[in-house]
Coordinates of C-alpha atoms in Angstrom, one line a residue:
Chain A
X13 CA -5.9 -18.6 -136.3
X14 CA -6.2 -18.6 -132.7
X15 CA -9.7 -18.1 -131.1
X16 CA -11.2 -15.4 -129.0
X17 CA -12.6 -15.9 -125.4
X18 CA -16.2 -15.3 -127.1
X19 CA -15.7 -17.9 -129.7
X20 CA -14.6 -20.3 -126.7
X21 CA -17.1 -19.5 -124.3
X22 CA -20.1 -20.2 -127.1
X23 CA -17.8 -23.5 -128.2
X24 CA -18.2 -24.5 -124.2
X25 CA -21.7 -23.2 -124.2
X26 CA -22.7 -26.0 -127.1
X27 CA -20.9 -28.6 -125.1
X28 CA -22.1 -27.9 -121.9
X29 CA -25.7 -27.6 -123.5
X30 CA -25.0 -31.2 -125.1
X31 CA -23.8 -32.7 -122.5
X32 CA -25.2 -31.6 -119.4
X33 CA -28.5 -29.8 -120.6
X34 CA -26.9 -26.4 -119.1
X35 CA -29.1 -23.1 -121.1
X36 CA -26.7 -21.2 -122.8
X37 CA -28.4 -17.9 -121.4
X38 CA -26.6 -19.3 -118.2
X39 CA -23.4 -19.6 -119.7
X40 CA -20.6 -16.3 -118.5
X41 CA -17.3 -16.4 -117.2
X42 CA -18.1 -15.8 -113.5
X43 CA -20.5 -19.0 -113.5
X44 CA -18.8 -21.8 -111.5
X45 CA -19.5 -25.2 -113.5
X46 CA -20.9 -27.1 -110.2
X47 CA -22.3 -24.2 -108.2
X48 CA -24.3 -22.4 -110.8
X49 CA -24.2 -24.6 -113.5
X50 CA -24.7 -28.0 -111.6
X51 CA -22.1 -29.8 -114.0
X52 CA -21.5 -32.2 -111.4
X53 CA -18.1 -34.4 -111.5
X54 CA -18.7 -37.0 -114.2
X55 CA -20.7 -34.5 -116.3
X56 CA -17.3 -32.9 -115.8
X57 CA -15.3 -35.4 -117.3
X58 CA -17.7 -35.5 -120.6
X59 CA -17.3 -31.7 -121.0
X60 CA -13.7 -31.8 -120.7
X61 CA -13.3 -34.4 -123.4
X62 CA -15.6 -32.6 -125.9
X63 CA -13.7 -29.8 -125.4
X64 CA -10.5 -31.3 -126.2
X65 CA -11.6 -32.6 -129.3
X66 CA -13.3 -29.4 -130.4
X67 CA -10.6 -26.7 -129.2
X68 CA -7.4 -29.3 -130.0
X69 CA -5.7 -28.7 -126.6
X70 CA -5.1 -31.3 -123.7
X71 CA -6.5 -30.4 -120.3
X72 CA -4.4 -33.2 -118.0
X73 CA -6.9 -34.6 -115.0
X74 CA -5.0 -32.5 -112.2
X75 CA -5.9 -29.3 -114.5
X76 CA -9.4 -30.2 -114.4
X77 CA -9.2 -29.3 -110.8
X78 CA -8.0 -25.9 -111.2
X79 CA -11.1 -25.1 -113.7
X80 CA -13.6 -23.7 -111.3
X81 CA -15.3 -21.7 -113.3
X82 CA -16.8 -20.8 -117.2
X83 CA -13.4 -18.4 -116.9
X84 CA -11.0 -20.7 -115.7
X85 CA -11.8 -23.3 -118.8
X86 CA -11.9 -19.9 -121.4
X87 CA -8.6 -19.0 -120.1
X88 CA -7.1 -22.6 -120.0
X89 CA -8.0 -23.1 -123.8
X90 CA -7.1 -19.8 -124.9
X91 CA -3.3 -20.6 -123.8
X92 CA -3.7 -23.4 -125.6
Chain B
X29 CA -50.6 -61.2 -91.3
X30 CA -50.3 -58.5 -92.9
X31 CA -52.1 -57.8 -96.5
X32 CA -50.3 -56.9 -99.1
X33 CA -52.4 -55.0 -101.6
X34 CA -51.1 -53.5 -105.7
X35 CA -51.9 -50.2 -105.6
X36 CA -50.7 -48.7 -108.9
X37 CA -49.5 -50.1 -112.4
X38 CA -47.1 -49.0 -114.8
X39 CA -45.8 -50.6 -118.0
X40 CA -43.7 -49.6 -121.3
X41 CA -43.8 -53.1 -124.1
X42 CA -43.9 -53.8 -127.3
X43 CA -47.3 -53.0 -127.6
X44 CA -48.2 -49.7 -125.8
X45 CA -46.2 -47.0 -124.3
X46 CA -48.4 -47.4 -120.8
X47 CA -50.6 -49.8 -119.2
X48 CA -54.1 -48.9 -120.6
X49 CA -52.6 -49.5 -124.3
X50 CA -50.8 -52.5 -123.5
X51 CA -54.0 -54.3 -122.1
X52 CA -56.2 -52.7 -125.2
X53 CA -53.7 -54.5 -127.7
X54 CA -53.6 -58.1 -125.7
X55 CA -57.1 -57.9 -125.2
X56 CA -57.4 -57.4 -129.1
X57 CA -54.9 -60.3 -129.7
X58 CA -52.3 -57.8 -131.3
X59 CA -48.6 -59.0 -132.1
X60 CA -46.0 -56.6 -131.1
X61 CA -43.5 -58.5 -133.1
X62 CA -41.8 -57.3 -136.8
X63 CA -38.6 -57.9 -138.5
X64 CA -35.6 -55.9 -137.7
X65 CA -34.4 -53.5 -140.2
X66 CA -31.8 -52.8 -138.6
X67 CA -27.7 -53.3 -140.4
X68 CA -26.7 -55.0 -137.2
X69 CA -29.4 -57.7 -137.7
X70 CA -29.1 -58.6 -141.0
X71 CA -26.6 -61.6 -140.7
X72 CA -28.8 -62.9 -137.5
X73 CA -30.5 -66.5 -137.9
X74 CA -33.2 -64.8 -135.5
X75 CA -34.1 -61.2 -137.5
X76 CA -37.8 -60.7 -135.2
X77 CA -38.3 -58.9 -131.7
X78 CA -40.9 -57.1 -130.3
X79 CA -39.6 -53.6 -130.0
X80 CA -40.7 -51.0 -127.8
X81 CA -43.9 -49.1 -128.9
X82 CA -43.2 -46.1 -127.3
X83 CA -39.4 -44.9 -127.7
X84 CA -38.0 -43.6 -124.3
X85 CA -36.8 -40.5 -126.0
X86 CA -40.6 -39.1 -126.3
X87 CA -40.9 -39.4 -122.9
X88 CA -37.9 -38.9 -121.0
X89 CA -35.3 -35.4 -121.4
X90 CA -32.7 -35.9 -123.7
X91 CA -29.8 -35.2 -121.1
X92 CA -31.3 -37.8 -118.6
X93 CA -31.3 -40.5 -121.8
X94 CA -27.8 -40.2 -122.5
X95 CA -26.9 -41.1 -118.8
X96 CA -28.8 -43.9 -118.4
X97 CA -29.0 -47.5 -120.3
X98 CA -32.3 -48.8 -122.3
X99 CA -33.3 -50.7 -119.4
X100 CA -32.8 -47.9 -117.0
X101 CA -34.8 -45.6 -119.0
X102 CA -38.0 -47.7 -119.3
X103 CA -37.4 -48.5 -115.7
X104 CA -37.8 -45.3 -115.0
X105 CA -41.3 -44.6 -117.5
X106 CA -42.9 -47.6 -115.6
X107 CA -41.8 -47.1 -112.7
X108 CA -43.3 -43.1 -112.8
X109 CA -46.8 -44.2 -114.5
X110 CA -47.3 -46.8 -111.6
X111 CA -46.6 -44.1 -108.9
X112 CA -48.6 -41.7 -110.5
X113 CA -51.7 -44.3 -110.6
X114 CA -51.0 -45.3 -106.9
X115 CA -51.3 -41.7 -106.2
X116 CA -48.2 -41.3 -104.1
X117 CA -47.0 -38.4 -103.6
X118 CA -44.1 -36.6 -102.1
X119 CA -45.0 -35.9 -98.5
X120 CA -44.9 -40.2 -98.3
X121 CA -42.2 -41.4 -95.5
X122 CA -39.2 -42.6 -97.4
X123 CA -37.7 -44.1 -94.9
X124 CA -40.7 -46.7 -95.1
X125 CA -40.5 -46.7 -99.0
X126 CA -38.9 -49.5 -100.5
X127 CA -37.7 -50.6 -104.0
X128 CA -37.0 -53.8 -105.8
X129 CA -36.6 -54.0 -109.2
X130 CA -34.3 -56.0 -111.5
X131 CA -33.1 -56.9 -114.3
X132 CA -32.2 -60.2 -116.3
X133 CA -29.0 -59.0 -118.0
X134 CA -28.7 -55.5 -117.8
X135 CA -27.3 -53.4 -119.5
X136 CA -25.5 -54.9 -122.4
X137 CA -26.1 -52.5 -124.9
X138 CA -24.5 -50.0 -123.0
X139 CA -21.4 -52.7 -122.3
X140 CA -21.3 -53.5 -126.2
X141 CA -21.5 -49.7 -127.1
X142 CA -18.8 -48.4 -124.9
X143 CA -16.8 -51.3 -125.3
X144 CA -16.7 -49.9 -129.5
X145 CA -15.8 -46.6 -128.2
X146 CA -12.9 -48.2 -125.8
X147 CA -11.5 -50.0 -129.2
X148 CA -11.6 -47.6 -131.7
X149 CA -11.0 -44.4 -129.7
X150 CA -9.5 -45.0 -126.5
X151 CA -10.1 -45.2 -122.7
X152 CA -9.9 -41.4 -122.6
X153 CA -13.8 -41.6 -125.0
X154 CA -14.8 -44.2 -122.4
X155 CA -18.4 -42.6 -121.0
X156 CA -17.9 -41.7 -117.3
X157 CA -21.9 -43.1 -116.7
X158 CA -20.9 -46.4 -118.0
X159 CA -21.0 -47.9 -114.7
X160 CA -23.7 -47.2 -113.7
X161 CA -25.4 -47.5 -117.0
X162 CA -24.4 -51.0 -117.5
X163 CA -24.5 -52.4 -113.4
X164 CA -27.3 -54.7 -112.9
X165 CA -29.1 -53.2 -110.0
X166 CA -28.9 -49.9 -111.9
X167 CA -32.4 -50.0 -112.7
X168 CA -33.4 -50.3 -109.0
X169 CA -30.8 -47.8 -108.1
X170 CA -32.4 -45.0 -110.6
X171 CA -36.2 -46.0 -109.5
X172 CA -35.2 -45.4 -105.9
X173 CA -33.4 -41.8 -106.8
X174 CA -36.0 -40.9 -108.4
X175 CA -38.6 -41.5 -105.3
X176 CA -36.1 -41.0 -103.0
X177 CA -36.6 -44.6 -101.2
X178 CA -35.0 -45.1 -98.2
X179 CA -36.0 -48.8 -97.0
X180 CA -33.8 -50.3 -99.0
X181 CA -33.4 -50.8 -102.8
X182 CA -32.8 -54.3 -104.3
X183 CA -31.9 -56.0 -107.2
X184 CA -33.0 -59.6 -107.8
X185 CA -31.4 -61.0 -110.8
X186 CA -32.7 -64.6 -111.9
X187 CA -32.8 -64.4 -116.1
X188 CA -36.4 -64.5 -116.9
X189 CA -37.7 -65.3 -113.3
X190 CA -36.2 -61.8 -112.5
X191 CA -39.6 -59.6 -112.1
X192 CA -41.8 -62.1 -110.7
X193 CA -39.3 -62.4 -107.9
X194 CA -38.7 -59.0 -107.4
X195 CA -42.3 -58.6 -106.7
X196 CA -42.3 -61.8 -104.3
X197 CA -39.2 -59.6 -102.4
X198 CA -41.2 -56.5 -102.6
X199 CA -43.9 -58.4 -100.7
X200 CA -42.3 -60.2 -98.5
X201 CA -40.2 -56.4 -97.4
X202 CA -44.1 -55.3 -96.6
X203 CA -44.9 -58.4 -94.7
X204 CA -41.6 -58.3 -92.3
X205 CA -42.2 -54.9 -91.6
X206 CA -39.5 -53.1 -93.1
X207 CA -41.9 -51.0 -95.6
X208 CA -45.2 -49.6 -95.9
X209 CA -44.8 -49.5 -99.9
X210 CA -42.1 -50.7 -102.1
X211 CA -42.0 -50.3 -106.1
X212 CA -41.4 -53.4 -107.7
X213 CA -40.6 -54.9 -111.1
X214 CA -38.2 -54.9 -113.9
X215 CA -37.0 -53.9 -117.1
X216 CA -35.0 -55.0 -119.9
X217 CA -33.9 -53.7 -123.4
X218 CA -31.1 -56.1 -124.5
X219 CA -32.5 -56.6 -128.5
X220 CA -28.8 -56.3 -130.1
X221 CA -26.4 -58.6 -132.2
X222 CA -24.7 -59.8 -129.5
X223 CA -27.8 -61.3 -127.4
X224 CA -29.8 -61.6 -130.0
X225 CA -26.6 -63.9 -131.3
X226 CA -26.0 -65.6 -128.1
X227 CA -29.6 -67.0 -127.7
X228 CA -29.5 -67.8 -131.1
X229 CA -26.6 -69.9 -130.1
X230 CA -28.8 -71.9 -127.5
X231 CA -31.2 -72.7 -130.4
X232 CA -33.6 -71.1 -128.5
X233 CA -34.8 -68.4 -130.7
X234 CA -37.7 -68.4 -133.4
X235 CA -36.4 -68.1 -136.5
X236 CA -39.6 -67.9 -138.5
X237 CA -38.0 -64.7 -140.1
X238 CA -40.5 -64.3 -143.0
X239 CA -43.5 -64.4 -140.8
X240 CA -43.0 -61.9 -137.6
X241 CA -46.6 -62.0 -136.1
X242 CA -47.1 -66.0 -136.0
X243 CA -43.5 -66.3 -134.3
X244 CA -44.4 -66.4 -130.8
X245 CA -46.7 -69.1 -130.6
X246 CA -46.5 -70.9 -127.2
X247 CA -48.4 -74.9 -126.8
X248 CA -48.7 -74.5 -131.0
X249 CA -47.2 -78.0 -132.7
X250 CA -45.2 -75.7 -134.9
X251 CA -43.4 -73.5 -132.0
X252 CA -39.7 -73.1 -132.5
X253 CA -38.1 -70.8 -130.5
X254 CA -39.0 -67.5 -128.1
X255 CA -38.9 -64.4 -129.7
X256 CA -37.0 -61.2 -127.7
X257 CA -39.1 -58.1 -126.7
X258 CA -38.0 -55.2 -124.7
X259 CA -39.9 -53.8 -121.6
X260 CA -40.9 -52.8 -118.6
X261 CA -43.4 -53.2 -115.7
X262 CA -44.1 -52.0 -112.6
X263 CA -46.0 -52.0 -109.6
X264 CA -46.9 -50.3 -105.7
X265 CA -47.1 -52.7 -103.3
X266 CA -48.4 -51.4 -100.3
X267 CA -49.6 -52.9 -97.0
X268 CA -53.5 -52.9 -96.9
X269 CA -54.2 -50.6 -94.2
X270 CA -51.8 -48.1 -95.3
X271 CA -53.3 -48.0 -98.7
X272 CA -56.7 -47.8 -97.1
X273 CA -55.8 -44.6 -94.3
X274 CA -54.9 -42.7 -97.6
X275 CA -58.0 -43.6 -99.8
X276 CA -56.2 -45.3 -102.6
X277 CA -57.8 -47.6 -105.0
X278 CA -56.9 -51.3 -104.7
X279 CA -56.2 -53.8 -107.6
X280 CA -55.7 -56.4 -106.1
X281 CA -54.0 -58.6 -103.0
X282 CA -51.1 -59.9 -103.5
X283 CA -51.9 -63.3 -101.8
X284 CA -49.2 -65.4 -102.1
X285 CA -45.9 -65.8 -103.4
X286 CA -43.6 -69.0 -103.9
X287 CA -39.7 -68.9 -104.9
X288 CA -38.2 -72.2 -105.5
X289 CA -34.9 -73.5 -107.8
X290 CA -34.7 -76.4 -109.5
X291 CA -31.4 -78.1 -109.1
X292 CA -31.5 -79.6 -112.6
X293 CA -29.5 -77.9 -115.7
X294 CA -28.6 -74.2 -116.2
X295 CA -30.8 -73.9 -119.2
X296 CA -32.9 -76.7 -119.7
X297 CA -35.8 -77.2 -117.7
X298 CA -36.7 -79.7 -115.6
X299 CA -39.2 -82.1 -118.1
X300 CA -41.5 -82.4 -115.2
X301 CA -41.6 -78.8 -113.8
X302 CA -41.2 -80.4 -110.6
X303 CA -39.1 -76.8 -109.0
X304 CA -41.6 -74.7 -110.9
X305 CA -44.9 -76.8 -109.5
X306 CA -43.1 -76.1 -105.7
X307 CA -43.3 -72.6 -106.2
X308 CA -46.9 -72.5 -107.5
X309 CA -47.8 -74.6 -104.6
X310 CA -46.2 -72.4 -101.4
X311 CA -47.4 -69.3 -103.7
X312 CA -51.4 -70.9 -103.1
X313 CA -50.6 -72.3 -99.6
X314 CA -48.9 -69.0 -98.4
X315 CA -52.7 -67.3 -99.4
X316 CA -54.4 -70.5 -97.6
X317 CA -56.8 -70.7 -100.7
X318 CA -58.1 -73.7 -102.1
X319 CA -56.7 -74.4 -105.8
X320 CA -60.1 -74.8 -107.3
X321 CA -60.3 -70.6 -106.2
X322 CA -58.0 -70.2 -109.2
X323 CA -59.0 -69.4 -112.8
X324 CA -56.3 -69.0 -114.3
X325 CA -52.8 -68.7 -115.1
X326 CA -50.9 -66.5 -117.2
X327 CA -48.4 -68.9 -117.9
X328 CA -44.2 -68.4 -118.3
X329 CA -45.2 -70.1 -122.0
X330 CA -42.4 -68.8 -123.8
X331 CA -42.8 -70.5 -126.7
X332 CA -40.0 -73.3 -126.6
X333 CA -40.9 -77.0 -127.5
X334 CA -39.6 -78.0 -124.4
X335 CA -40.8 -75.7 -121.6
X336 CA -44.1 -75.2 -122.6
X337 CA -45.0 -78.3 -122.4
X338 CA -43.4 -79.2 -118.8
X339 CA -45.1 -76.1 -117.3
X340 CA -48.1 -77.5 -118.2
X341 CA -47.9 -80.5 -116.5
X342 CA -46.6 -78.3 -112.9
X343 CA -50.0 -76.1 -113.3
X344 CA -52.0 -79.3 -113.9
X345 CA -50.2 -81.4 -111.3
X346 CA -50.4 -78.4 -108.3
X347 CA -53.5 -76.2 -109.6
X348 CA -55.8 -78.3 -111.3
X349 CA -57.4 -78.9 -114.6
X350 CA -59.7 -76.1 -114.6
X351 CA -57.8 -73.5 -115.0
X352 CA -58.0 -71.2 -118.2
X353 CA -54.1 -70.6 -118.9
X354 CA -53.0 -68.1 -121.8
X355 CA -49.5 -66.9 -122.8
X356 CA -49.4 -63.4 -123.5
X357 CA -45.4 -63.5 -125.2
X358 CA -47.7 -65.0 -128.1
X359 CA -47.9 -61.0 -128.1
X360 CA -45.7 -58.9 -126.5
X361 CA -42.5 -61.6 -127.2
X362 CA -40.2 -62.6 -124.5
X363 CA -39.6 -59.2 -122.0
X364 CA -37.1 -61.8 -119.9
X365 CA -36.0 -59.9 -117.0
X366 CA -39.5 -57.8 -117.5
X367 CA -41.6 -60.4 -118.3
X368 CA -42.6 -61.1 -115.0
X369 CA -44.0 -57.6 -114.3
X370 CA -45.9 -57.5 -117.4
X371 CA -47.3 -60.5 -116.9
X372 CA -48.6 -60.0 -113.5
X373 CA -49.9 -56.7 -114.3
X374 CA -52.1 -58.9 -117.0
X375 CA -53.0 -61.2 -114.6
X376 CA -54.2 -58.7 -112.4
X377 CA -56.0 -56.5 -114.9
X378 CA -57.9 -60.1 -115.4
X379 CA -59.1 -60.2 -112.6
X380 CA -60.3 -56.8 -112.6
X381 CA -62.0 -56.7 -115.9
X382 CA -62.8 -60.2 -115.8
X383 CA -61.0 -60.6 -119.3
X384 CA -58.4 -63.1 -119.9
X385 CA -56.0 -62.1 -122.9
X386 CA -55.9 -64.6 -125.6
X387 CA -52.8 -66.8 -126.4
X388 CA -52.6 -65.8 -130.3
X389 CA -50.8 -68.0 -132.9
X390 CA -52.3 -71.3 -131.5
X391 CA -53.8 -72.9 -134.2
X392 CA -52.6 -76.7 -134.0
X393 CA -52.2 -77.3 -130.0
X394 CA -49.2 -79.8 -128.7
X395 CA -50.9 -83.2 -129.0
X396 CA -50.0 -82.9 -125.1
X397 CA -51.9 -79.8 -124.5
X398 CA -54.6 -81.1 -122.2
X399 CA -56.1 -77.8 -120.6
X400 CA -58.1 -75.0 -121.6
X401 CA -56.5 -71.9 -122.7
X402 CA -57.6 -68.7 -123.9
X403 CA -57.0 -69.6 -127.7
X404 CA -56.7 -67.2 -130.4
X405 CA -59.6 -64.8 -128.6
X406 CA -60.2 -63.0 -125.1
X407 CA -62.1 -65.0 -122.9
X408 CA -64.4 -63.1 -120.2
X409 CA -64.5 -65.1 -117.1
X410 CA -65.3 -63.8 -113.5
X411 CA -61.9 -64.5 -111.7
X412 CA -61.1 -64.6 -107.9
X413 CA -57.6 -65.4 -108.3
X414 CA -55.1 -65.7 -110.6
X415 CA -51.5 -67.0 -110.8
X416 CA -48.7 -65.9 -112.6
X417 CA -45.4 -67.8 -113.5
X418 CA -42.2 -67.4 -114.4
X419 CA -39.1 -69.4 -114.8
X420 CA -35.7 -68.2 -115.4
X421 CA -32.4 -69.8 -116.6
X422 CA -30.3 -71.2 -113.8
X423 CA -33.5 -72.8 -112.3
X424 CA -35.0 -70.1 -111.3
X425 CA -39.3 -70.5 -110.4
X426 CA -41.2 -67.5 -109.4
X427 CA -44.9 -68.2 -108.8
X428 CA -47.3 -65.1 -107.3
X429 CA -51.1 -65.3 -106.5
X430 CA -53.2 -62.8 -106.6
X431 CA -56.9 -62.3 -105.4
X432 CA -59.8 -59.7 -106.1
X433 CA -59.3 -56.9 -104.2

């Protein structure tokens, strides 16, 4: 059964809490993942990782790019 | 020239998570070392260490531990307790603040742990810190962050010699001009199977498994081997007048310092400590002090047959046969690339308490063992100066005298 965005977002929350200390209070879709959330670009690379493993999808490097924001990642994973 | 004075102290071993607990225990005469429960040490001919009192993880946030090795971590814990005693503060002028600190092998464990992780799951799992968790200077590099030094940061690396000659560097930085106060030291956490294994190797490990606390016993008949500990010391150098326009307390002067190699073998020492003598001697001639000014040694001692005794004859041949010598890695075990900055620390805090720690375990001295140490009890003694060795593999002789403040 696929996943909603809220189930995502708080799947990305626990990872990004994990990895990079970031307070899930701060966690929304609008947040950008260096600006707000100072995830900087090898914190980056741990969070994308977990996430694969935890959501089963495969975010290629020159997607990582493209994933500016709490959003961006939601949406990328929700496709799947 | 220009005084070079210690300004603050900072220190994470085997036997106290900070300076003041440290020096409580070796004053007491306390072992830090036990047997190792852990799995990965079970098949080990050498099963002891002196592990880490204090674990980095009550001191330090858990997201900044998982980004940085063992030996950056307790670089890090020293390194903060020593600039909080100096008093420092953040209005200081980093472009005049310096850093040298070092390590003796790094940061293996990280190496070792990723190097699992690249075999069983891939390069993909492969920690995007691991660079910089496992480079040698990244113990130096994360001190310096964390201050924000601009005069340069540096890394000596020379094995067991590596602290003692970063603080030599530190000085010298001071002395040319190129900063007002550098952090020095070192720090190393390497007790794993695979160095534990490798020393092991070298038959130069203790292997008095079923009796932890009587391991390290440098000078004893019945040494057999160092014993690994894990640790970290640091210290503010800081040129006098400096330390003086800003009201800070002084320790001590750090009066002379000698660096000399040996050009002998790449682990054994030289039987006649003639590289290690060199360095004690331009340590006392670069502080123009008379040898009989010197009370003592806290001595490299690490508890080898073979190196204990040829130190001996360096510190009788170059400062004398008065000196009360002790060998605190009877206690705290062998810190390697942090042994150095323990050591001095002790050396110092001798001076200022006029205490000298006592060298435990040494019950039946070397039949060659012709000076006085600080046997088995703290000795007090009103000290002037003190010198502190250290000798590393690849040939590598520290020596660093310091005087009463």
């Amino acid at each position: 059964m696929a996943l909603s965005r809220d189930e995502i977002r708080e799947g990305l929350s626990d990872i990004l809490e994990e990895v990079a200390g970031v307070n899930p209070d701060d966690v929304a879709d609008a947040k950008s993942f260096t600006d707000d959330l100072d995830v900087d670009s090898l914190a980056m690379v741990e969070v994308v990782v977990a996430a694969e493993e935890k959501f089963g999808v495969k975010i290629p490097d020159d997607e990582v790019a493209n994933l500016k924001t709490v959003g961006d990642a939601v949406s990328y994973i929700e496709k799947g | 020239m220009t005084e070079v004075v210690v300004t603050g102290l900072g220190a994470t071993t085997p036997l106290g998570g900070d300076v003041a607990s440290t020096w409580e225990a070796l004053v007491a005469g306390r072992s830090g070392v036990h047997l190792l429960e852990h799995e990965w040490a079970q098949e080990l001919p050498c099963r002891i260490a002196a592990e880490l009192a204090v674990e980095p993880s009550e001191v330090l946030p858990r997201v900044r531990l998982r980004r940085l090795d063992r030996s950056e971590q307790i670089a890090l814990v020293a390194a903060q307790q020593a600039w909080d005693d100096a008093g420092l503060s953040d209005d200081l002028d980093k472009e005049r603040l310096g850093v040298v600190f070092g390590s003796g092998i790094g940061g293996a464990l990280t190496l070792l742990a990723q190097d699992d992780i690249l075999e069983q799951s891939g390069a993909r799992k492969v920690s995007p810190f691991t660079v910089p968790m496992l480079m040698p200077n990244g113990p130096a590099a994360v001190v310096g962050l964390e201050f924000g030094a601009q005069a340069g940061v540096h890394a000596p690396t020379s094995a067991c010699a590596t602290s003692a000659e970063a603080i030599s560097w530190a000085a010298d930085m001071i002395r040319v001009g190129r900063a007002d106060v550098v952090v020095a030291g070192g720090a190393e956490a390497v007790i794993g199977g695979l160095p534990m294994a490798g020393f092991s190797s070298m038959k130069a490990m203790s292997t008095r498994n079923d009796d932890p606390t009587h391991a390290s016993r440098p000078w004893d008949r019945d040494r057999d081997g160092f014993v690994m500990g894990e640790g970290s010391g640091a210290l503010i150098l800081e040129r006098r007048d400096h330390a003086e326009a800003r009201g800070a307390k002084i320790y001590a002067v750090v009066a002379g310092s000698g660096l000399t190699s040996d050009g002998y073998d790449i682990v054994q020492p030289d039987p006649e400590c003639r590289g290690g003598g060199r360095a004690m001697a331009a340590a006392i001639k670069q502080a123009g002090i008379d040898p009989k000014e010197i009370g003592h040694v806290n001595a490299h001692a690490t508890s080898t047959p073979v190196g204990d005794m040829a130190e001996i004859k360096g510190i009788k041949r170059v400062v004398g046969d008065h000196v009360v010598l002790t060998g605190t890695k009877s206690m705290t075990g062998h810190l390697l690339g942090g042994a150095g900055a323990v050591e001095s620390i002790a050396a110092i805090l001798a001076i200022v308490e006029g205490v000298i720690p006592p060298t435990i375990n040494l019950e039946n001295p070397d039949p060659g063992l012709d000076l006085d140490v600080a046997a088995n009890e703290a000795r007090k003694v009103e000290l002037n100066a003190a010198l502190n060795t250290a000798f590393g593999f690849g040939g590598h002789n520290a020596a660093l005298l310091f005087t009463k403040a």
